[in-house]
Coordinates of C-alpha atoms and ligand atoms in Angstrom, one line a residue:
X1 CA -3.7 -8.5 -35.0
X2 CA -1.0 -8.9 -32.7
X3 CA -1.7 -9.8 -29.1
X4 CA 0.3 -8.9 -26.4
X5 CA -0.4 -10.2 -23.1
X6 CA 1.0 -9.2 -19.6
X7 CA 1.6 -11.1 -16.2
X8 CA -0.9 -9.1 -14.8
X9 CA -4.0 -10.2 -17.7
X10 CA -3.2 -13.6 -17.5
X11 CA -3.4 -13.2 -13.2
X12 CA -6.8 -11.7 -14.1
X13 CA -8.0 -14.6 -16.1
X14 CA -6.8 -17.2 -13.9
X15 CA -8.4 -15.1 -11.1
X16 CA -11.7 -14.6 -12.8
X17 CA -12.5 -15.4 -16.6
X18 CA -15.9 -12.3 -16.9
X19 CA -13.6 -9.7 -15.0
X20 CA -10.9 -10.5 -17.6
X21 CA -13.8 -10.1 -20.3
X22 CA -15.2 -6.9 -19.1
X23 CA -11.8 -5.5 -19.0
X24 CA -9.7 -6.5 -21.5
X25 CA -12.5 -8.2 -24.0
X26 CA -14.7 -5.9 -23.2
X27 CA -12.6 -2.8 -22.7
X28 CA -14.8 -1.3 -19.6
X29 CA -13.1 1.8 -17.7
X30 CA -12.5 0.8 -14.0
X31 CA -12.8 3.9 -12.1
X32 CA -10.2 6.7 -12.1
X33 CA -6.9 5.7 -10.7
X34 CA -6.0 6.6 -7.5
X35 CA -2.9 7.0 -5.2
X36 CA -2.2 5.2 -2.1
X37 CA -0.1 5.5 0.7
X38 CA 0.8 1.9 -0.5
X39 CA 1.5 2.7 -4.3
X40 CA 3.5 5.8 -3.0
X41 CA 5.6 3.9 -0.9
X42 CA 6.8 1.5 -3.1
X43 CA 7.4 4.0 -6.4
X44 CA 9.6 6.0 -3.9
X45 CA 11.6 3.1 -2.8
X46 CA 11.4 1.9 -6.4
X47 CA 13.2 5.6 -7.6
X48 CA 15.2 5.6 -5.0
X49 CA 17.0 2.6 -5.9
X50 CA 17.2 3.1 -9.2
X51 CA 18.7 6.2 -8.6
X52 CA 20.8 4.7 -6.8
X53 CA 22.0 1.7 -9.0
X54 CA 22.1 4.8 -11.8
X55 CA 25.2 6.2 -9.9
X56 CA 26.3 3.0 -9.1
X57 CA 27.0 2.4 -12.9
X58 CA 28.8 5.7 -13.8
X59 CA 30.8 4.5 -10.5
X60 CA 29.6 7.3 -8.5
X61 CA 28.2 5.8 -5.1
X62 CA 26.0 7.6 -3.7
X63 CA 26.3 7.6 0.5
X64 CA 23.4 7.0 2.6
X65 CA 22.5 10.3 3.7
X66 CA 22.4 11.7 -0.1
X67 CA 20.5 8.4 -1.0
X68 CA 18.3 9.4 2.2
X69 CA 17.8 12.9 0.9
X70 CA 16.8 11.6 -2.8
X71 CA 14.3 9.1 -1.7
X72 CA 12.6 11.9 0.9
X73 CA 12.2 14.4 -1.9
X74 CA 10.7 12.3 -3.7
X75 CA 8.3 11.2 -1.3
X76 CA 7.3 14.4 -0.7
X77 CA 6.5 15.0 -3.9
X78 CA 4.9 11.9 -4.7
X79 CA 2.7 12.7 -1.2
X80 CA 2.1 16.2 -2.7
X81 CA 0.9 15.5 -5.6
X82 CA -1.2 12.8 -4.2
X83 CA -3.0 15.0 -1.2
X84 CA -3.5 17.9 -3.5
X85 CA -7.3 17.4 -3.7
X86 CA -7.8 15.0 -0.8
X87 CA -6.7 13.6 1.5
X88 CA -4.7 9.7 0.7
X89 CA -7.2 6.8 2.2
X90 CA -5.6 5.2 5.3
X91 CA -6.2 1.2 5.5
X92 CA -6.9 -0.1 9.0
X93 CA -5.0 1.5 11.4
X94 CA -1.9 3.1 9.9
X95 CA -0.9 6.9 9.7
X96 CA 1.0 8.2 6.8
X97 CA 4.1 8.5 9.0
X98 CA 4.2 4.7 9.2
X99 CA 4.7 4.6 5.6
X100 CA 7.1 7.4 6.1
X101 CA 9.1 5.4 8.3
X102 CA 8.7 2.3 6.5
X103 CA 10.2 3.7 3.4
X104 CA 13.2 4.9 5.0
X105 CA 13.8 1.6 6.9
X106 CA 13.9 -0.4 3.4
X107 CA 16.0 2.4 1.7
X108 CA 18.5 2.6 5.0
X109 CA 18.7 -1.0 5.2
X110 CA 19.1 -2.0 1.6
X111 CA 22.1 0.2 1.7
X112 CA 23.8 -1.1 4.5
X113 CA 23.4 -4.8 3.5
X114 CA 24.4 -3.9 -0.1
X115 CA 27.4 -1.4 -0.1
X116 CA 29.9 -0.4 -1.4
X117 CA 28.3 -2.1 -4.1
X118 CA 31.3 -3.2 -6.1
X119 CA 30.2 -6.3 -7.1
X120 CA 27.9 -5.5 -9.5
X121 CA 27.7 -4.5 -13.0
X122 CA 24.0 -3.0 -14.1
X123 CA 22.6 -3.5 -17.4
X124 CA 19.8 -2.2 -16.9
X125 CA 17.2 -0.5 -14.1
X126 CA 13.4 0.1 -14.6
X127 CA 13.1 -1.5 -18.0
X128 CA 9.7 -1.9 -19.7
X129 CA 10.2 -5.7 -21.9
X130 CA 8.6 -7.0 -24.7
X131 CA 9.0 -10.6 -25.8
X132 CA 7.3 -13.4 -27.9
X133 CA 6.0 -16.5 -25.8
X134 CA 8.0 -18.9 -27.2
X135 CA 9.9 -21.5 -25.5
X136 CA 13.2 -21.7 -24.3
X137 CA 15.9 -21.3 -27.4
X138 CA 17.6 -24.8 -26.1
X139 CA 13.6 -26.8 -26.4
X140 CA 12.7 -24.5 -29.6
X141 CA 11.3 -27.6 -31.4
X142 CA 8.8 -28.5 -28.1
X143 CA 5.8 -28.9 -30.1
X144 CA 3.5 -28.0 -27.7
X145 CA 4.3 -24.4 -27.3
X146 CA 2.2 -21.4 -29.1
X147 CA 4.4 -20.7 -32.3
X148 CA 5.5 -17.4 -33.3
X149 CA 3.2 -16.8 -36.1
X150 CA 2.0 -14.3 -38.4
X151 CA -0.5 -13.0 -35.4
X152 CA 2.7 -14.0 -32.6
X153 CA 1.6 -13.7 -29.0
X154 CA 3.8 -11.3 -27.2
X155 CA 4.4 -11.0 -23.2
X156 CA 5.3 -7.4 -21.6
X157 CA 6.7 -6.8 -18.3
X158 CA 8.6 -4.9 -16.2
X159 CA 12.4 -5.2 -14.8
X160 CA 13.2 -3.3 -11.4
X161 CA 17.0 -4.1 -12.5
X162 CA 19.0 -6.3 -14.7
X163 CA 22.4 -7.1 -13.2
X164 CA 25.8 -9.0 -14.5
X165 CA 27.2 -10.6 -11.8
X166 CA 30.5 -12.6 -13.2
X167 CA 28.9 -15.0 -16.5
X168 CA 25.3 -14.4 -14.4
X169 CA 22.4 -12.2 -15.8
X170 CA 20.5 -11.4 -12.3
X171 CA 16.8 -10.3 -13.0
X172 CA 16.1 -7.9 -9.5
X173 CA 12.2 -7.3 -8.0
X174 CA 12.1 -5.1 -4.8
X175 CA 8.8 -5.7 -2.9
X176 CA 7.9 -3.3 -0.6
X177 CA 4.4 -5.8 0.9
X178 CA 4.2 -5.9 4.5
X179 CA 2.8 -9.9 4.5
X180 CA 5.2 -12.3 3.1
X181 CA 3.6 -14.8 0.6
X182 CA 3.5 -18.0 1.8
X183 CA 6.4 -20.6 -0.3
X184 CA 3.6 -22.0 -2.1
X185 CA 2.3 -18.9 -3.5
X186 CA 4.8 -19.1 -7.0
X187 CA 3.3 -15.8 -9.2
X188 CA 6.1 -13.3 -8.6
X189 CA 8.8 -16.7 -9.3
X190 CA 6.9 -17.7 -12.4
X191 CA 6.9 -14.0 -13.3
X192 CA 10.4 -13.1 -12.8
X193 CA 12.0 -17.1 -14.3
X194 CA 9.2 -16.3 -17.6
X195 CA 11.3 -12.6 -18.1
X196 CA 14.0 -14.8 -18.2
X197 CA 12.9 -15.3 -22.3
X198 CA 13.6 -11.8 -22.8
X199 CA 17.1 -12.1 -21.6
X200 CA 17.6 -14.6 -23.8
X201 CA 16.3 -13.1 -26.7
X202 CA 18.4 -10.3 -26.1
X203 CA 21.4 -11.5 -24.6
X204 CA 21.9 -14.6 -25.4
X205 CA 25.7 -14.6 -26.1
X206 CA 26.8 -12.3 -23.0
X207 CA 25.9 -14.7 -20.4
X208 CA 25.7 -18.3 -19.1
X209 CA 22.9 -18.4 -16.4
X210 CA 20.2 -16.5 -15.8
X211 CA 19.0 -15.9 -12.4
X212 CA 16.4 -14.2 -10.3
X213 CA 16.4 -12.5 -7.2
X214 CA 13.0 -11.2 -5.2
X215 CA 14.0 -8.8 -2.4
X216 CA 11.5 -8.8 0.4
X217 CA 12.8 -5.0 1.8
X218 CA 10.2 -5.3 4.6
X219 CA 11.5 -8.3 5.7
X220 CA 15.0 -8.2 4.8
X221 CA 14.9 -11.6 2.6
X222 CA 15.7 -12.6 -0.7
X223 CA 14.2 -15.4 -2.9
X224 CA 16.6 -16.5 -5.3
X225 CA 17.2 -19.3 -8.2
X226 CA 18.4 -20.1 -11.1
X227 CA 16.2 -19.7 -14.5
X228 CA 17.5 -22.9 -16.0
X229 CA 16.1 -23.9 -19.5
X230 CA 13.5 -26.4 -17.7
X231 CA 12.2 -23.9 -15.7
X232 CA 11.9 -21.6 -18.0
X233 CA 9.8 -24.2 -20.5
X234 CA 7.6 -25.1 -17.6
X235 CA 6.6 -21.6 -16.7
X236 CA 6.7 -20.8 -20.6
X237 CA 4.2 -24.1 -20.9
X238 CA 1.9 -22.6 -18.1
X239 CA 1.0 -19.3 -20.0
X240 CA 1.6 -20.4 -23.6
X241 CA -1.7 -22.8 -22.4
X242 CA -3.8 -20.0 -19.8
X243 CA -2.9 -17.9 -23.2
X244 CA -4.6 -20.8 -25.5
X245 CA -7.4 -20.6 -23.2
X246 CA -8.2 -17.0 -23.0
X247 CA -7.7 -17.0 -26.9
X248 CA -10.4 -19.8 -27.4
X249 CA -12.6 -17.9 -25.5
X250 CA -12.1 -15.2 -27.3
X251 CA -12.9 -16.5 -30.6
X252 CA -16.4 -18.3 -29.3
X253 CA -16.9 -14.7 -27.5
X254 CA -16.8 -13.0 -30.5
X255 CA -18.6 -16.0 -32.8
X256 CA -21.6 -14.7 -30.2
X257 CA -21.1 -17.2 -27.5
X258 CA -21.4 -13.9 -24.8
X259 CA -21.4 -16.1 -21.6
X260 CA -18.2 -17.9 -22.9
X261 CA -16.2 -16.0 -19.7
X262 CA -17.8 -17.5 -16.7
X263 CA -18.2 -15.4 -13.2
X264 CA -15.5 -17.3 -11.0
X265 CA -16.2 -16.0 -7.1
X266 CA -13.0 -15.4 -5.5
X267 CA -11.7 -13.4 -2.6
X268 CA -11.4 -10.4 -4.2
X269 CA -15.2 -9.8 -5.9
X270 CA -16.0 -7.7 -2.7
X271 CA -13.0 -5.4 -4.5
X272 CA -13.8 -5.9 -8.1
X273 CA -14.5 -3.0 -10.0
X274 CA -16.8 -4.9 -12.2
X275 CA -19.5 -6.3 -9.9
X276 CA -22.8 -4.3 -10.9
X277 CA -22.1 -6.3 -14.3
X278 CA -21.3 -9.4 -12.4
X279 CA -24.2 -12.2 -12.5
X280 CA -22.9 -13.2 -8.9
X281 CA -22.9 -10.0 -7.1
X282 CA -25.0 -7.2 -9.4
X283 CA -27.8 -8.2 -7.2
X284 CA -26.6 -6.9 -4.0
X285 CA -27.1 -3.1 -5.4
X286 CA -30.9 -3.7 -6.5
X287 CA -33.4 -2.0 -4.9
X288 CA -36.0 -5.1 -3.4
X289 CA -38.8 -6.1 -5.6
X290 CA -42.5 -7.8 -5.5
X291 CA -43.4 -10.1 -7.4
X292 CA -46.3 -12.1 -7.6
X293 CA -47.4 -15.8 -7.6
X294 CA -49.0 -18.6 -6.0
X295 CA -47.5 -17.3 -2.5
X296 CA -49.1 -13.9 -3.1
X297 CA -47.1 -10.8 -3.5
X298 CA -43.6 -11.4 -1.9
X299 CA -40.3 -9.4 -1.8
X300 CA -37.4 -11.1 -3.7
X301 CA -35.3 -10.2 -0.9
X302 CA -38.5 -12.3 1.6
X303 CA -38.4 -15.0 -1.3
X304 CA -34.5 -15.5 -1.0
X305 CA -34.2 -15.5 2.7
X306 CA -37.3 -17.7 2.8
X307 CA -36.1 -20.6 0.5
X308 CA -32.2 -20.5 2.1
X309 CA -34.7 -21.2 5.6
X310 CA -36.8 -24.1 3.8
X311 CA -33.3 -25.1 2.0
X312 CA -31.2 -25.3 5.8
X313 CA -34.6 -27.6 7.3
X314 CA -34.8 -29.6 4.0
X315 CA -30.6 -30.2 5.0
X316 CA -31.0 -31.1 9.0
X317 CA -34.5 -32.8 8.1
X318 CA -32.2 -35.2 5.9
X319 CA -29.6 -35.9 8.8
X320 CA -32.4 -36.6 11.1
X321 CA -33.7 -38.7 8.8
X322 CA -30.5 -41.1 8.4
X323 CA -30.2 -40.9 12.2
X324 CA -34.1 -42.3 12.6
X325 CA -32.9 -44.6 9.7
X326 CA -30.1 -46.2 11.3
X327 CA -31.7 -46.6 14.4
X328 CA -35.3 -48.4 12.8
X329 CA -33.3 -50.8 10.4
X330 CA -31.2 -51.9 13.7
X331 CA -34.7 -52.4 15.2
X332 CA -36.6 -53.8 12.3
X333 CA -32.7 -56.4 11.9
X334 CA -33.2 -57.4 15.2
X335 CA -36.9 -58.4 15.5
X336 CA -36.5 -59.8 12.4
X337 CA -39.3 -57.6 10.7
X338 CA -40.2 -55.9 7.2
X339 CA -43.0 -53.0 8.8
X340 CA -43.2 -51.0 11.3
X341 CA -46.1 -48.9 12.4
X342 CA -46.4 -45.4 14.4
X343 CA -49.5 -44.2 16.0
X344 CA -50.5 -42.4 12.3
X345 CA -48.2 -43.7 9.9
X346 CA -46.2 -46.7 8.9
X347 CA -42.7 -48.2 7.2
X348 CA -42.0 -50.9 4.6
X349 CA -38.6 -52.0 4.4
X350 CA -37.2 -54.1 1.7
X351 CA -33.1 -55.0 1.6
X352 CA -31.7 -54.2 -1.4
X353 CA -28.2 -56.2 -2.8
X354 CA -25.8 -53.6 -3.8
X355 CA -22.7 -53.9 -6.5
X356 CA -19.4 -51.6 -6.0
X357 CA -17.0 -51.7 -8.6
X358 CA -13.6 -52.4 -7.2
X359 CA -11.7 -52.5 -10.2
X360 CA -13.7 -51.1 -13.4
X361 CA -11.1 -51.9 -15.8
X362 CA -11.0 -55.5 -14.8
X363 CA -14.4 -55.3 -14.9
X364 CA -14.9 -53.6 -18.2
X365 CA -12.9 -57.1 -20.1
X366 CA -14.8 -59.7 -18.7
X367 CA -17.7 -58.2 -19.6
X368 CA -16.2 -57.5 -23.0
X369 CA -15.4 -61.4 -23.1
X370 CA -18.9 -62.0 -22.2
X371 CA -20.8 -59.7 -24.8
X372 CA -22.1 -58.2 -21.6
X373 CA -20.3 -54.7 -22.0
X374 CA -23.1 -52.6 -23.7
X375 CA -25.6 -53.4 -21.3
X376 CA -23.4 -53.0 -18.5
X377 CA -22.4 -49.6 -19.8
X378 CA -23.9 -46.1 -19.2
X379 CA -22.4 -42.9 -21.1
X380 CA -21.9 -40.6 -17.9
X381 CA -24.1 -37.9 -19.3
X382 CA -22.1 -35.1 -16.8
X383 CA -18.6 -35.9 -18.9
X384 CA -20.4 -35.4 -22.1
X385 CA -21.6 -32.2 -20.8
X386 CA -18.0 -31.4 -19.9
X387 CA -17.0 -32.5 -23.5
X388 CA -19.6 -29.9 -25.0
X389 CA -18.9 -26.9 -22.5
X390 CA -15.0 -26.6 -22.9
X391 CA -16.2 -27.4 -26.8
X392 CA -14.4 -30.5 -27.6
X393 CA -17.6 -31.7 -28.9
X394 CA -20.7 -29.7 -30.5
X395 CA -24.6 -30.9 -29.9
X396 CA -24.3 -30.7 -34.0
X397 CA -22.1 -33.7 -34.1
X398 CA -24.1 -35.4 -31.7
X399 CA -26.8 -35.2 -34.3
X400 CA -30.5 -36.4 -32.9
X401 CA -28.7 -38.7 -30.1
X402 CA -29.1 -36.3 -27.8
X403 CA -30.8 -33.3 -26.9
X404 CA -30.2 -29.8 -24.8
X405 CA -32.4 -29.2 -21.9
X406 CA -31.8 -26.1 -19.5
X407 CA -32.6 -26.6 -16.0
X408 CA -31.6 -24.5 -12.7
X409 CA -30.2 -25.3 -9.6
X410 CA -30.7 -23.0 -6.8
X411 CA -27.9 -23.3 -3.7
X412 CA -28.5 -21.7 -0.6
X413 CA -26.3 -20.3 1.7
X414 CA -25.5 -16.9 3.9
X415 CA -24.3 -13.9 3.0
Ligands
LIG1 S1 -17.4 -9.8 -9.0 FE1 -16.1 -11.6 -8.8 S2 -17.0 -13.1 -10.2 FE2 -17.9 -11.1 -10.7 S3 -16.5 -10.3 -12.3 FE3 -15.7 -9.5 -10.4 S4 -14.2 -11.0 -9.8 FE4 -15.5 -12.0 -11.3

């Protein structure tokens, strides 16, 4: 079957493998949809402009007051539609009239930077895309790439606006956010440079560049750059392997490896629809327990809070320990001694010669050249863990050399 992944699933799995598996693997329902002011705002401005760049085409601009009228209708409706059986959830401090003027700032001001708008020729506005995952038709042969096969991996997405500006095929966003992402923050770049494959599956002989342009309307900005071919292969590269991943994953998933997915905490699990499935936060909607044991009948909740208190004295106990240490071995140095005594208990100190390695691989020959290597050498048993969990090496073909154990670590910490 043919899998066809989107920006948005392969943000999710980068995010957090389990939420990816309980909704796309998985196929759980997150609850109902439902507006927001925010959602609102931006599909207005969003219709508005491509009503706008709709005229523009059959060379029939629109002025700002008509634009103004267009956008305000629609709002209402939008709001209407919205409100009919409650009311729309306000975040922080805002009223729906700041969204009301917000959307009218963005429209009023796009149009003044923009017109008369004769610049521009528009291919297309508010076009859902389809395209395979291959690489850049100039590095077709780069190996390394998922190849269109039989099962071919397809990408979908969304275009706010394809323009032709001279030989230049512009790809258009409009983001309506009121925070900025910071320059290092490169999803919406890598999404708009990896649509750049559909253009060029498309249109390959009507243009000569492709760029992209992000408009920032709250901020009156635009991001822009070219989509050149090494871009394109290096954002290509990025998903063709986050796509590998999630379809390895997939295939151990369904071979009966369920807990192939892991739980990765991020800032958004307080958010996540998912988390009374989630190992790292289903907890938090239990009801308390007792269970029983050598401490008696306890509370889980009394056991938890009890162990992260022995866990933060077992930590300080430790720093006053090296601070005591330091200051007896300066003592013991000094007086040239080997025990020391308190009023109930005593300390033997012995000086033990330690070995850094400065330079292993140096190392590593001349103790080749002196026969000396396999003694000298330990397999790191935490790499060959690593090897066997991302499965580039099974226990099978480890035969009886080695052996799985399961043991639990317990971190403490607050809430
Ligand atoms: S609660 Fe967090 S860790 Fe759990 S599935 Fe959701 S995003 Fe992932």
């Amino acid at each position: 079957m043919m899998s066809v992944y989107s920006f948005s699933q392969t943000q999710t799995f980068v995010q957090c493998p389990r939420k990816y598996q309980y909704k796309y693997v998985d196929k759980i329902k997150e609850k109902e949809f439902e507006s927001s002011p925010d959602l609102i705002l931006g599909h207005s401005v969003h219709a508005a402009l491509e009503r706008l760049y709709n005229q523009i085409n059959i060379f029939k601009v629109p002025n700002k007051d008509e634009l103004l009228v267009k956008f305000k209708d629609q709002r209402d409706t939008e709001i209407a539609e919205a409100t009919k059986e409650k009311p729309l959830e306000m975040k922080w401090e805002q009223t729906l009239e700041d969204y009301i003027r917000r959307g009218i700032h963005y429209v009023a001001n796009y149009y003044d930077k923009y017109s008369p708008f004769e610049w521009v020729s528009i291919i297309a506005t508010e076009v859902s895309i389809t395209f395979d995952l291959n690489p850049p038709s100039a590095l077709a042969d780069t190996s390394s790439f998922i190849k269109e096969d039989k099962n071919g991996i397809k990408f979908r997405g969304f275009i706010d606006r394809l323009d032709k500006e001279g030989e230049t095929f512009v790809i258009n966003d409009y983001k309506t956010n009121k925070n900025l992402p910071p320059e290092n923050k490169e999803e919406y770049q890598e999404q708009l440079t990896l649509y750049g494959l559909w253009v060029q599956q498309n249109y390959a002989k009507y243009y000569k560049n492709i760029k992209a342009r992000l408009h920032y309307l709250h901020f009156d900005l635009t991001d822009e750059w070219e989509i050149t071919n090494e871009r394109l292969a290096a954002v290509t590269k990025k998903y063709s392997d986050i796509i590998k991943d999630i379809e390895d994953k997939k295939f151990h998933y369904n071979m009966g490896n369920k807990k192939i997915f892991e739980p990765k905490q991020n800032n958004f699990c307080k958010y996540c629809e998912y988390y009374s499935l989630c190992p790292l936060r289903a907890h938090l909607k239990f009801d308390d327990e007792v269970i029983g044991g050598e401490l008696g009948e306890k509370t889980v909740k009394w056991l938890v809070d009890e162990y992260v208190t022995l866990s933060q004295q077992e930590s300080q106990a430790k720093n006053d320990k090296e601070l005591i240490k330091a200051l007896l071995v300066e003592y013991l140095e000094q007086h040239d001694l080997l025990k020391l005594f308190g009023n109930t208990g005593k300390i033997s100190a012995s000086k033990l010669e330690n070995i850094s390695l400065e330079d292993k691989e140096k190392a590593k020959s001349i103790l080749w050249e002196l026969w000396l290597l396999n003694e000298a050498m330990e397999i790191d048993r935490f790499k060959l863990q690593k090897l066997v969990k991302e499965n580039k090496l099974s226990l099978e073909q480890l035969g009886d050399s080695a052996i799985k154990s399961t043991s639990w670590v317990l971190r403490s910490g607050t809430q």
